[in-house]
């Protein structure tokens, strides 16, 4: 997740800043005519403390909710440039192995029209997104109608107009960390799921530099529960991205590192989620139950991937 300034000496890419980058997706008919662009906070939920914003990001959500033709043209240019960069870094500069890649390709290119996709992965480096998508074919990674939407920290990626425009056209959704799951970023992810789009989530909620096992954030549970169509849920785990772009200055992309990406099996939670909806389980409880289910499979995949990666060291 980054934006880059250009090529440094000996081909090292030097970064002007750190953040979260994103991608894009095609407009499709929604699963239902009524999907949320905002959600009322349950009365029993405490009001989160509002955080001071150094830059007003309200205008970004309006443009991302209703992108027009010109928006997609500019977005296509940004996505193509960043997609090619990701492929160069993972495919040429470093040694990347992907396990079960067909699982990811199948849900991106062959899922039924209108069925959303929610992918989740661990977060070890600011280059995880867009870097990880360098393993995809050009027809996906450089296609604004195919690649995912993703959330990016507002206080890193959306600090001024230039950065905001860049990340917006990369389909980064500004998320305000610390104010809870009832915010515009989560609402927009739910809207994109209603349109059958692909949304990627880093459920740890931050770059996990210590690689500790964390409780996953409940936002992913809310996105899945409130989506009009139950999404396909695909867990992923990667190792080595924090060596490709270390989390220390001067934030220079490295050569010759080993990256391992392991695609898990799609989680079959349809029956579980539908039962919650049929019983009209309150959203705060439902999102926790869903997130707990995901967390179990997520960390099991992490253990499996670490073993695969250790064999390459």
PDB file of C-alpha atoms in Angstrom:
ATOM      1  CA  UNK A   1       0.000   0.000   0.000  1.00  0.00           C
ATOM      2  CA  UNK A   2       1.872   2.965  -1.153  1.00  0.00           C
ATOM      3  CA  UNK A   3       2.348   5.676  -3.622  1.00  0.00           C
ATOM      4  CA  UNK A   4       5.678   6.007  -5.310  1.00  0.00           C
ATOM      5  CA  UNK A   5       7.743   8.885  -6.531  1.00  0.00           C
ATOM      6  CA  UNK A   6       9.934   7.227  -9.101  1.00  0.00           C
ATOM      7  CA  UNK A   7      13.061   5.198  -9.579  1.00  0.00           C
ATOM      8  CA  UNK A   8      16.057   5.666  -7.337  1.00  0.00           C
ATOM      9  CA  UNK A   9      19.594   4.586  -7.979  1.00  0.00           C
ATOM     10  CA  UNK A  10      20.087   1.028  -9.212  1.00  0.00           C
ATOM     11  CA  UNK A  11      16.387   0.625  -9.785  1.00  0.00           C
ATOM     12  CA  UNK A  12      15.341   0.890  -6.139  1.00  0.00           C
ATOM     13  CA  UNK A  13      11.896   2.422  -5.908  1.00  0.00           C
ATOM     14  CA  UNK A  14      11.896   5.177  -3.337  1.00  0.00           C
ATOM     15  CA  UNK A  15       8.670   6.065  -1.610  1.00  0.00           C
ATOM     16  CA  UNK A  16       7.539   9.536  -0.706  1.00  0.00           C
ATOM     17  CA  UNK A  17       5.001   8.263   1.765  1.00  0.00           C
ATOM     18  CA  UNK A  18       3.302   5.313   3.347  1.00  0.00           C
ATOM     19  CA  UNK A  19      -0.307   4.354   3.178  1.00  0.00           C
ATOM     20  CA  UNK A  20      -2.861   2.016   1.720  1.00  0.00           C
ATOM     21  CA  UNK A  21      -3.523   1.735  -1.962  1.00  0.00           C
ATOM     22  CA  UNK A  22      -6.557   0.291  -3.706  1.00  0.00           C
ATOM     23  CA  UNK A  23      -8.195  -0.799  -6.908  1.00  0.00           C
ATOM     24  CA  UNK A  24     -11.487  -0.964  -8.710  1.00  0.00           C
ATOM     25  CA  UNK A  25     -14.501  -2.813  -9.937  1.00  0.00           C
ATOM     26  CA  UNK A  26     -17.273  -2.885 -12.500  1.00  0.00           C
ATOM     27  CA  UNK A  27     -20.718  -1.395 -11.910  1.00  0.00           C
ATOM     28  CA  UNK A  28     -23.260  -4.202 -11.878  1.00  0.00           C
ATOM     29  CA  UNK A  29     -26.932  -4.428 -11.036  1.00  0.00           C
ATOM     30  CA  UNK A  30     -27.352  -4.570  -7.272  1.00  0.00           C
ATOM     31  CA  UNK A  31     -28.657  -7.702  -5.572  1.00  0.00           C
ATOM     32  CA  UNK A  32     -31.537  -5.639  -4.270  1.00  0.00           C
ATOM     33  CA  UNK A  33     -32.936  -2.235  -4.953  1.00  0.00           C
ATOM     34  CA  UNK A  34     -32.321  -1.227  -1.350  1.00  0.00           C
ATOM     35  CA  UNK A  35     -28.783  -1.240  -0.052  1.00  0.00           C
ATOM     36  CA  UNK A  36     -27.402   0.885   2.758  1.00  0.00           C
ATOM     37  CA  UNK A  37     -25.330   3.962   2.143  1.00  0.00           C
ATOM     38  CA  UNK A  38     -25.518   4.633   5.843  1.00  0.00           C
ATOM     39  CA  UNK A  39     -26.513   2.588   8.849  1.00  0.00           C
ATOM     40  CA  UNK A  40     -28.208   3.645  12.055  1.00  0.00           C
ATOM     41  CA  UNK A  41     -26.237   2.880  15.140  1.00  0.00           C
ATOM     42  CA  UNK A  42     -28.166   0.674  17.590  1.00  0.00           C
ATOM     43  CA  UNK A  43     -29.282   2.518  20.693  1.00  0.00           C
ATOM     44  CA  UNK A  44     -27.294   0.207  22.954  1.00  0.00           C
ATOM     45  CA  UNK A  45     -24.076   1.051  21.119  1.00  0.00           C
ATOM     46  CA  UNK A  46     -22.056   3.840  22.734  1.00  0.00           C
ATOM     47  CA  UNK A  47     -21.295   6.817  20.546  1.00  0.00           C
ATOM     48  CA  UNK A  48     -17.618   6.645  19.519  1.00  0.00           C
ATOM     49  CA  UNK A  49     -15.469   9.654  20.209  1.00  0.00           C
ATOM     50  CA  UNK A  50     -15.068  11.796  17.119  1.00  0.00           C
ATOM     51  CA  UNK A  51     -11.485  12.250  16.005  1.00  0.00           C
ATOM     52  CA  UNK A  52     -10.053  15.482  14.731  1.00  0.00           C
ATOM     53  CA  UNK A  53      -9.480  15.455  10.960  1.00  0.00           C
ATOM     54  CA  UNK A  54      -6.550  17.304   9.445  1.00  0.00           C
ATOM     55  CA  UNK A  55      -8.244  17.129   6.034  1.00  0.00           C
ATOM     56  CA  UNK A  56     -11.953  16.935   5.220  1.00  0.00           C
ATOM     57  CA  UNK A  57     -12.692  13.647   3.407  1.00  0.00           C
ATOM     58  CA  UNK A  58     -16.492  13.944   3.112  1.00  0.00           C
ATOM     59  CA  UNK A  59     -16.365  14.813  -0.620  1.00  0.00           C
ATOM     60  CA  UNK A  60     -14.535  11.565  -1.388  1.00  0.00           C
ATOM     61  CA  UNK A  61     -17.444   9.353  -0.325  1.00  0.00           C
ATOM     62  CA  UNK A  62     -19.915  11.122  -2.590  1.00  0.00           C
ATOM     63  CA  UNK A  63     -17.678  10.594  -5.608  1.00  0.00           C
ATOM     64  CA  UNK A  64     -17.021   6.961  -4.752  1.00  0.00           C
ATOM     65  CA  UNK A  65     -20.660   6.140  -4.164  1.00  0.00           C
ATOM     66  CA  UNK A  66     -21.641   7.407  -7.603  1.00  0.00           C
ATOM     67  CA  UNK A  67     -18.577   7.230  -9.890  1.00  0.00           C
ATOM     68  CA  UNK A  68     -19.247   8.527 -13.407  1.00  0.00           C
ATOM     69  CA  UNK A  69     -17.619   7.663 -16.731  1.00  0.00           C
ATOM     70  CA  UNK A  70     -14.839  10.229 -16.314  1.00  0.00           C
ATOM     71  CA  UNK A  71     -14.097   8.833 -12.858  1.00  0.00           C
ATOM     72  CA  UNK A  72     -13.602   5.345 -14.262  1.00  0.00           C
ATOM     73  CA  UNK A  73     -11.395   6.599 -17.102  1.00  0.00           C
ATOM     74  CA  UNK A  74      -8.999   8.268 -14.664  1.00  0.00           C
ATOM     75  CA  UNK A  75      -9.246   5.308 -12.319  1.00  0.00           C
ATOM     76  CA  UNK A  76      -8.271   2.948 -15.147  1.00  0.00           C
ATOM     77  CA  UNK A  77      -5.086   4.945 -15.742  1.00  0.00           C
ATOM     78  CA  UNK A  78      -4.148   4.842 -12.055  1.00  0.00           C
ATOM     79  CA  UNK A  79      -4.963   1.147 -11.685  1.00  0.00           C
ATOM     80  CA  UNK A  80      -2.962   0.202 -14.779  1.00  0.00           C
ATOM     81  CA  UNK A  81       0.137   2.038 -13.566  1.00  0.00           C
ATOM     82  CA  UNK A  82      -0.049   0.615 -10.066  1.00  0.00           C
ATOM     83  CA  UNK A  83      -0.904  -2.879 -11.285  1.00  0.00           C
ATOM     84  CA  UNK A  84       2.147  -2.979 -13.533  1.00  0.00           C
ATOM     85  CA  UNK A  85       4.300  -1.748 -10.656  1.00  0.00           C
ATOM     86  CA  UNK A  86       2.974  -4.531  -8.421  1.00  0.00           C
ATOM     87  CA  UNK A  87       3.690  -7.168 -11.065  1.00  0.00           C
ATOM     88  CA  UNK A  88       7.216  -5.838 -11.566  1.00  0.00           C
ATOM     89  CA  UNK A  89       8.009  -5.879  -7.852  1.00  0.00           C
ATOM     90  CA  UNK A  90       6.593  -9.321  -7.056  1.00  0.00           C
ATOM     91  CA  UNK A  91       7.309 -11.043 -10.365  1.00  0.00           C
ATOM     92  CA  UNK A  92      10.676  -9.581 -11.387  1.00  0.00           C
ATOM     93  CA  UNK A  93      12.359  -7.952  -8.404  1.00  0.00           C
ATOM     94  CA  UNK A  94      11.467 -10.727  -5.941  1.00  0.00           C
ATOM     95  CA  UNK A  95      10.730 -14.456  -5.820  1.00  0.00           C
ATOM     96  CA  UNK A  96       7.061 -15.092  -5.206  1.00  0.00           C
ATOM     97  CA  UNK A  97       5.258 -18.417  -4.868  1.00  0.00           C
ATOM     98  CA  UNK A  98       1.463 -18.580  -4.752  1.00  0.00           C
ATOM     99  CA  UNK A  99      -0.290 -21.657  -3.383  1.00  0.00           C
ATOM    100  CA  UNK A 100      -3.840 -22.433  -4.567  1.00  0.00           C
ATOM    101  CA  UNK A 101      -3.871 -19.453  -6.926  1.00  0.00           C
ATOM    102  CA  UNK A 102      -6.775 -20.961  -8.871  1.00  0.00           C
ATOM    103  CA  UNK A 103      -9.055 -20.349  -5.884  1.00  0.00           C
ATOM    104  CA  UNK A 104      -8.496 -16.615  -6.145  1.00  0.00           C
ATOM    105  CA  UNK A 105      -8.782 -16.525  -9.929  1.00  0.00           C
ATOM    106  CA  UNK A 106     -12.028 -18.503  -9.851  1.00  0.00           C
ATOM    107  CA  UNK A 107     -13.820 -16.187  -7.432  1.00  0.00           C
ATOM    108  CA  UNK A 108     -12.588 -13.057  -9.221  1.00  0.00           C
ATOM    109  CA  UNK A 109     -13.453 -14.131 -12.755  1.00  0.00           C
ATOM    110  CA  UNK A 110     -16.090 -16.838 -12.485  1.00  0.00           C
ATOM    111  CA  UNK A 111     -18.401 -16.045  -9.603  1.00  0.00           C
ATOM    112  CA  UNK A 112     -22.052 -15.441 -10.547  1.00  0.00           C
ATOM    113  CA  UNK A 113     -22.979 -11.915 -11.612  1.00  0.00           C
ATOM    114  CA  UNK A 114     -24.131  -9.847  -8.659  1.00  0.00           C
ATOM    115  CA  UNK A 115     -22.494 -12.053  -6.021  1.00  0.00           C
ATOM    116  CA  UNK A 116     -19.977 -10.009  -3.996  1.00  0.00           C
ATOM    117  CA  UNK A 117     -16.534 -11.162  -2.982  1.00  0.00           C
ATOM    118  CA  UNK A 118     -14.870 -10.318   0.336  1.00  0.00           C
ATOM    119  CA  UNK A 119     -11.204 -11.288   0.601  1.00  0.00           C
ATOM    120  CA  UNK A 120      -9.329 -10.985   3.879  1.00  0.00           C
ATOM    121  CA  UNK A 121      -5.612 -11.124   4.557  1.00  0.00           C
ATOM    122  CA  UNK A 122      -3.016 -10.370   7.177  1.00  0.00           C
ATOM    123  CA  UNK A 123      -1.254  -7.014   7.074  1.00  0.00           C
ATOM    124  CA  UNK A 124       2.528  -6.996   7.486  1.00  0.00           C
ATOM    125  CA  UNK A 125       3.684  -4.216   5.163  1.00  0.00           C
ATOM    126  CA  UNK A 126       2.513  -0.972   3.615  1.00  0.00           C
ATOM    127  CA  UNK A 127       3.071  -2.646   0.245  1.00  0.00           C
ATOM    128  CA  UNK A 128       0.654  -5.527   0.919  1.00  0.00           C
ATOM    129  CA  UNK A 129      -1.843  -3.629  -1.194  1.00  0.00           C
ATOM    130  CA  UNK A 130      -1.268  -3.114  -4.104  1.00  0.00           C
ATOM    131  CA  UNK A 131       1.752  -5.444  -4.014  1.00  0.00           C
ATOM    132  CA  UNK A 132      -0.066  -8.734  -3.448  1.00  0.00           C
ATOM    133  CA  UNK A 133      -2.239  -8.200  -6.503  1.00  0.00           C
ATOM    134  CA  UNK A 134       0.884  -8.402  -8.650  1.00  0.00           C
ATOM    135  CA  UNK A 135       0.325 -12.170  -8.687  1.00  0.00           C
ATOM    136  CA  UNK A 136      -2.841 -11.671 -10.750  1.00  0.00           C
ATOM    137  CA  UNK A 137      -2.976 -11.658 -14.547  1.00  0.00           C
ATOM    138  CA  UNK A 138      -2.904  -8.243 -16.229  1.00  0.00           C
ATOM    139  CA  UNK A 139      -6.567  -8.618 -17.209  1.00  0.00           C
ATOM    140  CA  UNK A 140      -7.455  -8.415 -13.520  1.00  0.00           C
ATOM    141  CA  UNK A 141      -4.762  -6.359 -11.811  1.00  0.00           C
ATOM    142  CA  UNK A 142      -4.848  -3.622 -14.465  1.00  0.00           C
ATOM    143  CA  UNK A 143      -8.627  -3.575 -14.873  1.00  0.00           C
ATOM    144  CA  UNK A 144     -10.598  -1.014 -12.919  1.00  0.00           C
ATOM    145  CA  UNK A 145     -13.764  -3.099 -13.433  1.00  0.00           C
ATOM    146  CA  UNK A 146     -12.250  -6.282 -11.966  1.00  0.00           C
ATOM    147  CA  UNK A 147      -9.859  -5.342  -9.180  1.00  0.00           C
ATOM    148  CA  UNK A 148     -10.951  -4.858  -5.597  1.00  0.00           C
ATOM    149  CA  UNK A 149     -12.008  -1.962  -3.409  1.00  0.00           C
ATOM    150  CA  UNK A 150     -10.029  -1.626  -0.196  1.00  0.00           C
ATOM    151  CA  UNK A 151      -9.992   0.524   2.913  1.00  0.00           C
ATOM    152  CA  UNK A 152      -7.047   2.831   3.638  1.00  0.00           C
ATOM    153  CA  UNK A 153      -6.216   4.854   6.734  1.00  0.00           C
ATOM    154  CA  UNK A 154      -7.470   8.411   6.366  1.00  0.00           C
ATOM    155  CA  UNK A 155      -4.621   9.854   8.443  1.00  0.00           C
ATOM    156  CA  UNK A 156      -1.981   8.319   6.158  1.00  0.00           C
ATOM    157  CA  UNK A 157      -3.422   8.295   2.647  1.00  0.00           C
ATOM    158  CA  UNK A 158      -5.902  11.180   2.708  1.00  0.00           C
ATOM    159  CA  UNK A 159      -3.948  13.986   4.329  1.00  0.00           C
ATOM    160  CA  UNK A 160      -4.237  16.474   1.449  1.00  0.00           C
ATOM    161  CA  UNK A 161      -6.071  16.911  -1.845  1.00  0.00           C
ATOM    162  CA  UNK A 162      -3.362  15.435  -4.081  1.00  0.00           C
ATOM    163  CA  UNK A 163      -3.004  12.254  -2.055  1.00  0.00           C
ATOM    164  CA  UNK A 164      -6.769  11.963  -1.668  1.00  0.00           C
ATOM    165  CA  UNK A 165      -7.340  12.183  -5.418  1.00  0.00           C
ATOM    166  CA  UNK A 166      -4.642   9.588  -6.113  1.00  0.00           C
ATOM    167  CA  UNK A 167      -5.938   7.050  -3.627  1.00  0.00           C
ATOM    168  CA  UNK A 168      -9.564   7.729  -4.475  1.00  0.00           C
ATOM    169  CA  UNK A 169      -8.974   6.857  -8.134  1.00  0.00           C
ATOM    170  CA  UNK A 170      -7.161   3.770  -6.900  1.00  0.00           C
ATOM    171  CA  UNK A 171     -10.419   2.908  -5.134  1.00  0.00           C
ATOM    172  CA  UNK A 172      -9.101   3.362  -1.646  1.00  0.00           C
ATOM    173  CA  UNK A 173     -11.915   3.972   0.796  1.00  0.00           C
ATOM    174  CA  UNK A 174     -10.806   6.256   3.651  1.00  0.00           C
ATOM    175  CA  UNK A 175     -11.383   4.557   6.989  1.00  0.00           C
ATOM    176  CA  UNK A 176     -11.103   6.485  10.244  1.00  0.00           C
ATOM    177  CA  UNK A 177      -9.493   4.210  12.778  1.00  0.00           C
ATOM    178  CA  UNK A 178     -10.811   4.510  16.294  1.00  0.00           C
ATOM    179  CA  UNK A 179     -14.441   5.523  15.692  1.00  0.00           C
ATOM    180  CA  UNK A 180     -15.933   2.038  15.345  1.00  0.00           C
ATOM    181  CA  UNK A 181     -17.809   0.098  12.677  1.00  0.00           C
ATOM    182  CA  UNK A 182     -20.576   2.666  12.093  1.00  0.00           C
ATOM    183  CA  UNK A 183     -18.811   4.986   9.700  1.00  0.00           C
ATOM    184  CA  UNK A 184     -18.901   5.935   6.015  1.00  0.00           C
ATOM    185  CA  UNK A 185     -16.091   3.562   5.030  1.00  0.00           C
ATOM    186  CA  UNK A 186     -17.963   0.474   6.223  1.00  0.00           C
ATOM    187  CA  UNK A 187     -21.227   1.766   4.746  1.00  0.00           C
ATOM    188  CA  UNK A 188     -19.529   2.207   1.376  1.00  0.00           C
ATOM    189  CA  UNK A 189     -18.090  -1.318   1.501  1.00  0.00           C
ATOM    190  CA  UNK A 190     -21.604  -2.643   2.124  1.00  0.00           C
ATOM    191  CA  UNK A 191     -22.861  -0.654  -0.871  1.00  0.00           C
ATOM    192  CA  UNK A 192     -20.142  -2.110  -3.093  1.00  0.00           C
ATOM    193  CA  UNK A 193     -21.055  -5.610  -1.932  1.00  0.00           C
ATOM    194  CA  UNK A 194     -24.680  -4.859  -2.850  1.00  0.00           C
ATOM    195  CA  UNK A 195     -23.433  -4.142  -6.374  1.00  0.00           C
ATOM    196  CA  UNK A 196     -21.635  -7.490  -6.535  1.00  0.00           C
ATOM    197  CA  UNK A 197     -18.152  -5.989  -6.318  1.00  0.00           C
ATOM    198  CA  UNK A 198     -14.955  -7.298  -4.742  1.00  0.00           C
ATOM    199  CA  UNK A 199     -13.978  -5.761  -1.389  1.00  0.00           C
ATOM    200  CA  UNK A 200     -10.662  -6.547   0.292  1.00  0.00           C
ATOM    201  CA  UNK A 201     -10.297  -6.177   4.060  1.00  0.00           C
ATOM    202  CA  UNK A 202      -7.298  -6.228   6.387  1.00  0.00           C
ATOM    203  CA  UNK A 203      -9.222  -7.329   9.487  1.00  0.00           C
ATOM    204  CA  UNK A 204      -6.292  -6.735  11.850  1.00  0.00           C
ATOM    205  CA  UNK A 205      -6.998  -3.043  11.301  1.00  0.00           C
ATOM    206  CA  UNK A 206      -3.374  -1.939  10.980  1.00  0.00           C
ATOM    207  CA  UNK A 207       0.060  -3.038   9.803  1.00  0.00           C
ATOM    208  CA  UNK A 208       0.828  -5.765  12.328  1.00  0.00           C
ATOM    209  CA  UNK A 209       4.583  -5.188  12.621  1.00  0.00           C
ATOM    210  CA  UNK A 210       4.944  -7.439  15.693  1.00  0.00           C
ATOM    211  CA  UNK A 211       3.004 -10.247  13.961  1.00  0.00           C
ATOM    212  CA  UNK A 212       1.070 -10.964  17.135  1.00  0.00           C
ATOM    213  CA  UNK A 213      -2.232 -12.808  16.970  1.00  0.00           C
ATOM    214  CA  UNK A 214      -4.835 -10.074  17.239  1.00  0.00           C
ATOM    215  CA  UNK A 215      -8.593 -10.097  17.639  1.00  0.00           C
ATOM    216  CA  UNK A 216      -9.991  -9.311  14.223  1.00  0.00           C
ATOM    217  CA  UNK A 217     -11.940  -6.086  13.887  1.00  0.00           C
ATOM    218  CA  UNK A 218     -15.707  -6.462  13.726  1.00  0.00           C
ATOM    219  CA  UNK A 219     -16.065  -4.265  10.646  1.00  0.00           C
ATOM    220  CA  UNK A 220     -15.590  -7.285   8.401  1.00  0.00           C
ATOM    221  CA  UNK A 221     -18.453  -9.015  10.204  1.00  0.00           C
ATOM    222  CA  UNK A 222     -20.740  -6.034   9.685  1.00  0.00           C
ATOM    223  CA  UNK A 223     -19.883  -5.823   5.973  1.00  0.00           C
ATOM    224  CA  UNK A 224     -20.739  -9.482   5.481  1.00  0.00           C
ATOM    225  CA  UNK A 225     -23.887  -9.483   7.636  1.00  0.00           C
ATOM    226  CA  UNK A 226     -25.435  -6.342   6.133  1.00  0.00           C
ATOM    227  CA  UNK A 227     -24.625  -7.211   2.528  1.00  0.00           C
ATOM    228  CA  UNK A 228     -27.948  -7.893   0.740  1.00  0.00           C
ATOM    229  CA  UNK A 229     -26.338 -10.922  -0.926  1.00  0.00           C
ATOM    230  CA  UNK A 230     -24.109 -13.086   1.250  1.00  0.00           C
ATOM    231  CA  UNK A 231     -20.590 -12.610  -0.141  1.00  0.00           C
ATOM    232  CA  UNK A 232     -18.084 -15.252  -1.060  1.00  0.00           C
ATOM    233  CA  UNK A 233     -15.520 -15.064   1.762  1.00  0.00           C
ATOM    234  CA  UNK A 234     -11.954 -15.933   0.790  1.00  0.00           C
ATOM    235  CA  UNK A 235      -9.113 -15.866   3.345  1.00  0.00           C
ATOM    236  CA  UNK A 236      -5.500 -15.300   2.275  1.00  0.00           C
ATOM    237  CA  UNK A 237      -2.209 -15.277   4.165  1.00  0.00           C
ATOM    238  CA  UNK A 238       1.190 -14.061   3.059  1.00  0.00           C
ATOM    239  CA  UNK A 239       4.738 -14.083   4.416  1.00  0.00           C
ATOM    240  CA  UNK A 240       7.717 -12.015   3.312  1.00  0.00           C
ATOM    241  CA  UNK A 241       6.065  -8.766   2.253  1.00  0.00           C
ATOM    242  CA  UNK A 242       7.657  -6.917   5.162  1.00  0.00           C
ATOM    243  CA  UNK A 243      11.038  -7.799   3.653  1.00  0.00           C
ATOM    244  CA  UNK A 244      10.014  -6.520   0.216  1.00  0.00           C
ATOM    245  CA  UNK A 245       9.121  -3.195   1.827  1.00  0.00           C
ATOM    246  CA  UNK A 246      10.528  -2.999   5.369  1.00  0.00           C
ATOM    247  CA  UNK A 247       8.567  -1.061   7.952  1.00  0.00           C
ATOM    248  CA  UNK A 248      11.536   1.161   8.678  1.00  0.00           C
ATOM    249  CA  UNK A 249      12.970   4.169   6.925  1.00  0.00           C
ATOM    250  CA  UNK A 250      13.944   4.880   4.200  1.00  0.00           C
ATOM    251  CA  UNK A 251      11.068   2.661   2.922  1.00  0.00           C
ATOM    252  CA  UNK A 252      12.849   1.346  -0.164  1.00  0.00           C
ATOM    253  CA  UNK A 253      11.551  -1.641  -2.120  1.00  0.00           C
ATOM    254  CA  UNK A 254      14.020  -4.520  -1.969  1.00  0.00           C
ATOM    255  CA  UNK A 255      15.282  -7.076  -4.489  1.00  0.00           C
ATOM    256  CA  UNK A 256      15.614 -10.837  -4.223  1.00  0.00           C
ATOM    257  CA  UNK A 257      13.285 -11.465  -1.276  1.00  0.00           C
ATOM    258  CA  UNK A 258      11.051 -14.509  -0.939  1.00  0.00           C
ATOM    259  CA  UNK A 259       7.301 -13.989  -0.754  1.00  0.00           C
ATOM    260  CA  UNK A 260       4.789 -16.745  -0.054  1.00  0.00           C
ATOM    261  CA  UNK A 261       1.062 -16.215  -0.655  1.00  0.00           C
ATOM    262  CA  UNK A 262      -1.379 -18.936   0.341  1.00  0.00           C
ATOM    263  CA  UNK A 263      -5.019 -18.753  -0.777  1.00  0.00           C
ATOM    264  CA  UNK A 264      -7.385 -20.534   1.578  1.00  0.00           C
ATOM    265  CA  UNK A 265     -10.613 -22.269   0.704  1.00  0.00           C
ATOM    266  CA  UNK A 266     -13.729 -20.098   0.468  1.00  0.00           C
ATOM    267  CA  UNK A 267     -15.464 -20.110   3.841  1.00  0.00           C
ATOM    268  CA  UNK A 268     -18.865 -21.758   3.704  1.00  0.00           C
ATOM    269  CA  UNK A 269     -20.749 -19.547   6.149  1.00  0.00           C
ATOM    270  CA  UNK A 270     -23.911 -19.133   4.066  1.00  0.00           C
ATOM    271  CA  UNK A 271     -26.059 -21.354   6.241  1.00  0.00           C
ATOM    272  CA  UNK A 272     -24.702 -19.807   9.435  1.00  0.00           C
ATOM    273  CA  UNK A 273     -25.225 -16.238   8.215  1.00  0.00           C
ATOM    274  CA  UNK A 274     -28.677 -16.962   6.784  1.00  0.00           C
ATOM    275  CA  UNK A 275     -29.731 -18.483  10.116  1.00  0.00           C
ATOM    276  CA  UNK A 276     -28.623 -15.296  11.890  1.00  0.00           C
ATOM    277  CA  UNK A 277     -30.687 -13.237   9.454  1.00  0.00           C
ATOM    278  CA  UNK A 278     -33.716 -15.512   9.732  1.00  0.00           C
ATOM    279  CA  UNK A 279     -33.615 -15.192  13.515  1.00  0.00           C
ATOM    280  CA  UNK A 280     -33.094 -11.426  13.158  1.00  0.00           C
ATOM    281  CA  UNK A 281     -30.072 -11.503  15.391  1.00  0.00           C
ATOM    282  CA  UNK A 282     -29.031  -7.976  16.319  1.00  0.00           C
ATOM    283  CA  UNK A 283     -26.186  -6.681  14.191  1.00  0.00           C
ATOM    284  CA  UNK A 284     -23.705  -6.117  17.063  1.00  0.00           C
ATOM    285  CA  UNK A 285     -24.036  -9.758  18.128  1.00  0.00           C
ATOM    286  CA  UNK A 286     -24.115 -11.118  14.570  1.00  0.00           C
ATOM    287  CA  UNK A 287     -21.004  -9.268  13.431  1.00  0.00           C
ATOM    288  CA  UNK A 288     -19.071 -10.667  16.398  1.00  0.00           C
ATOM    289  CA  UNK A 289     -20.202 -14.228  15.738  1.00  0.00           C
ATOM    290  CA  UNK A 290     -19.298 -13.959  12.052  1.00  0.00           C
ATOM    291  CA  UNK A 291     -15.914 -12.409  12.794  1.00  0.00           C
ATOM    292  CA  UNK A 292     -15.139 -15.146  15.322  1.00  0.00           C
ATOM    293  CA  UNK A 293     -15.832 -17.799  12.669  1.00  0.00           C
ATOM    294  CA  UNK A 294     -13.544 -16.033  10.215  1.00  0.00           C
ATOM    295  CA  UNK A 295     -10.824 -15.565  12.825  1.00  0.00           C
ATOM    296  CA  UNK A 296     -10.546 -19.306  13.510  1.00  0.00           C
ATOM    297  CA  UNK A 297     -10.025 -20.144   9.828  1.00  0.00           C
ATOM    298  CA  UNK A 298      -7.815 -17.091   9.306  1.00  0.00           C
ATOM    299  CA  UNK A 299      -5.206 -17.984  11.911  1.00  0.00           C
ATOM    300  CA  UNK A 300      -5.245 -21.659  10.951  1.00  0.00           C
ATOM    301  CA  UNK A 301      -4.329 -20.556   7.418  1.00  0.00           C
ATOM    302  CA  UNK A 302      -1.560 -18.418   8.912  1.00  0.00           C
ATOM    303  CA  UNK A 303       0.032 -21.419  10.637  1.00  0.00           C
ATOM    304  CA  UNK A 304      -0.110 -23.407   7.403  1.00  0.00           C
ATOM    305  CA  UNK A 305       1.477 -20.575   5.417  1.00  0.00           C
ATOM    306  CA  UNK A 306       4.323 -20.017   7.873  1.00  0.00           C
ATOM    307  CA  UNK A 307       5.285 -23.676   7.513  1.00  0.00           C
ATOM    308  CA  UNK A 308       5.280 -23.375   3.717  1.00  0.00           C
ATOM    309  CA  UNK A 309       7.343 -20.208   3.853  1.00  0.00           C
ATOM    310  CA  UNK A 310       9.905 -21.638   6.289  1.00  0.00           C
ATOM    311  CA  UNK A 311      10.780 -24.359   3.795  1.00  0.00           C
ATOM    312  CA  UNK A 312      11.995 -21.674   1.375  1.00  0.00           C
ATOM    313  CA  UNK A 313      14.338 -19.945   3.819  1.00  0.00           C
TER     314      UNK A 313
END
